[in-house]
Structures are given as C-alpha cells and as structure tokens.
Amino acid sequence: MFETLTIETDERGVATLTLNRPDKHNAMSARMLADLTQAAAQLGSDPAVRVVVLTGAGKSFCAGGDLGWMRAQMAADPETRFVEARKLAEMLQALNTLPKPLIGALQGNAFGGGVGLASVCDVALGVDSLKMGLTETRLGLIPATIGPYVIARMGEARARRVFMSARLFDAGEAVELGLLARAVPADALGAAVEAEVTPYLACAPGAVASAKQLARDLGPRIDDAVIDHTIRALVDRWETEEAGEGIGAFFDKRRPNWG
C-alpha cells in the first residue's frame, strides 16, 4: 500500500511503522509525507492497534527533508510552495494527534525533519551512537513546521541551544535536551522499546487516548493558527536568496557564500 513505509502489526496490537527509504537515509520526500499522513489515519482508526513504534530502515532514522523535494520548492511558485509546506505540517500534526501511544526507536542519524519526527513521539529512544541536529540553517532555511513540536518537547530555553546553530549533538545531549527519554546500546534498543510498549497493553485503550488528548490540551498550544504561522515562515524562507544559495551550494558540492 505504501511506497516509502512498511507497517507490521503483531498479535498484541503493537504496530511497527518503518520509514523505508534506506538508500536515501529515509529522507522525507513528497511521497513519504503523503504515506505518513495516510498511515497515521489508518493506525489511529484501527481498533486492533494498541501502540505504534516509529523507526527507520537501514543506517539512519531520518536524514530530514529530501533535498530533491526542497530544490523543487525553490523552482515552484509561492502557491505551490504553500501547498507543499502544508503537506509537511499536516503530516506532523497527524502523528502528533495519533490517538495511540507513539514510541520512537532511533538509530544512526536524525537531522532536521527527523528531529521533528522524534518530537511528535510520546517517548523517543535512541541508540547511544545516535547523532542529531536541526541542520536547516546551514541551507539558509529554518526549522519552521517542526518548530512547535521541537519547542514543546524541549522547552524554549533548551531548544535555543540547538535550534539556530545547526550543530550536531550526540545521544547523551539529546537526553539532556529532552528529545530522547533514554539512550541505549544498539543491541539493547529492542528491549528498551519493549519496556515502553508493555505497560500500555494493560491499560484501557480509550483511557490512553483520552489521557494523551488531555496532555496535549494542557501543553503548548499547537492549533491551526500556529501551524499556519509555521507554514508561512517556511514559505517565506524558501523565497530568500539565502535559501537559493544554500540549497544550490549543497547540490554544487561547494561552500555557500556565508561559510
């Protein structure tokens, strides 16, 4: 059913949602955005699914946005850019509002949008060799549509340590920042995920969904107005000379004029 994802559900109702573009380090293409949005709706409405585990195939969890997709936005008209940015925002919100526990299992690298995916998980676990970073500003862009979820997860003060600098940080710092609940050796990740999953199987599914809704209601506001603001911020940024220079430099394998 999905071109860029796989879903496997065991007899307990634990669904494993796997990003499946390993040759591209699971970078998010337009197709993946659509697949993730559809998968969230499918898993959320399936009464047989009790818990969802989000992970990635291959060496990386998610390298962020697909550069080909971002380059296409540079050549598009503003209306098209707005539509594409909304697809990204709607995917994140679909996962954020999934009425099932969402457990992230991260390996390799999680950059840009990959950090956003970790931030919409109720619990994110990572291998101790994991590297993370909000790398958008290296390309002249900003972490716009992922921003509300990153800020909600880390808090503004901690987020500002890494939100603008594009520096990479390790799993230990990710735990300190609040992005990861735990960092474990690679061979212990499966057991760590299972330890998070198992308690939910003794809980009333409806109560879990209601408790998750309440937590979101009591937490930072991420409503249509906030989402629209982030979409406009991203579209505006795509239209700048810096974005054109940054993405162009990446494809030309050269340093941008500010670096």
C-alpha angles and dihedrals in degrees: 000000000000126000097199104027141051127207124198122178122194128212091268093058096255107144120199111207109196126192101226111196097099093158088060095040086251093291110177113255126181088263092053092050090055093044093050092049091050093045091052090053092046095048093042093055097043109099090198091064113087102167135012124213115200117203142143134244120236130005099334138046094214130330092203127247119004106254092218089056091048092047089053089056090057089060095042129093118256093258092055091047090053092051092049093046089051090054089057092047093047092051092054092047092048090057093040091055096041104138091222130073109272115207119190121213108191129191135169108357136353113187133168107329088018088066087050091054090050089050095056091054116099088223125012121196124186142187114256091244092057119131121203136180144158092232101170098106091061085067095044090257133110135229091252113146092033090047100091092052094044091050091046090052100043104023121238098275095053093039092056089062090070107009098091107021099066088216119152120240134190133243093265092057090044088059090048090050092050097245093113126039091203140359116212138171113278093251090054098051095092092052091046091053091048090052089057095043100047100067091057091060089067093051130088105259094218092051091050091052092048092047091051090050090050092050090053091046091053095043130072113318113257104172135143092282092054092045092049090050091054092047091053091047091054094045091049090050093050087058095058127102089236092060091049091049094045097049092040091052091051093055092042090051093233137115117269116245092261095053 
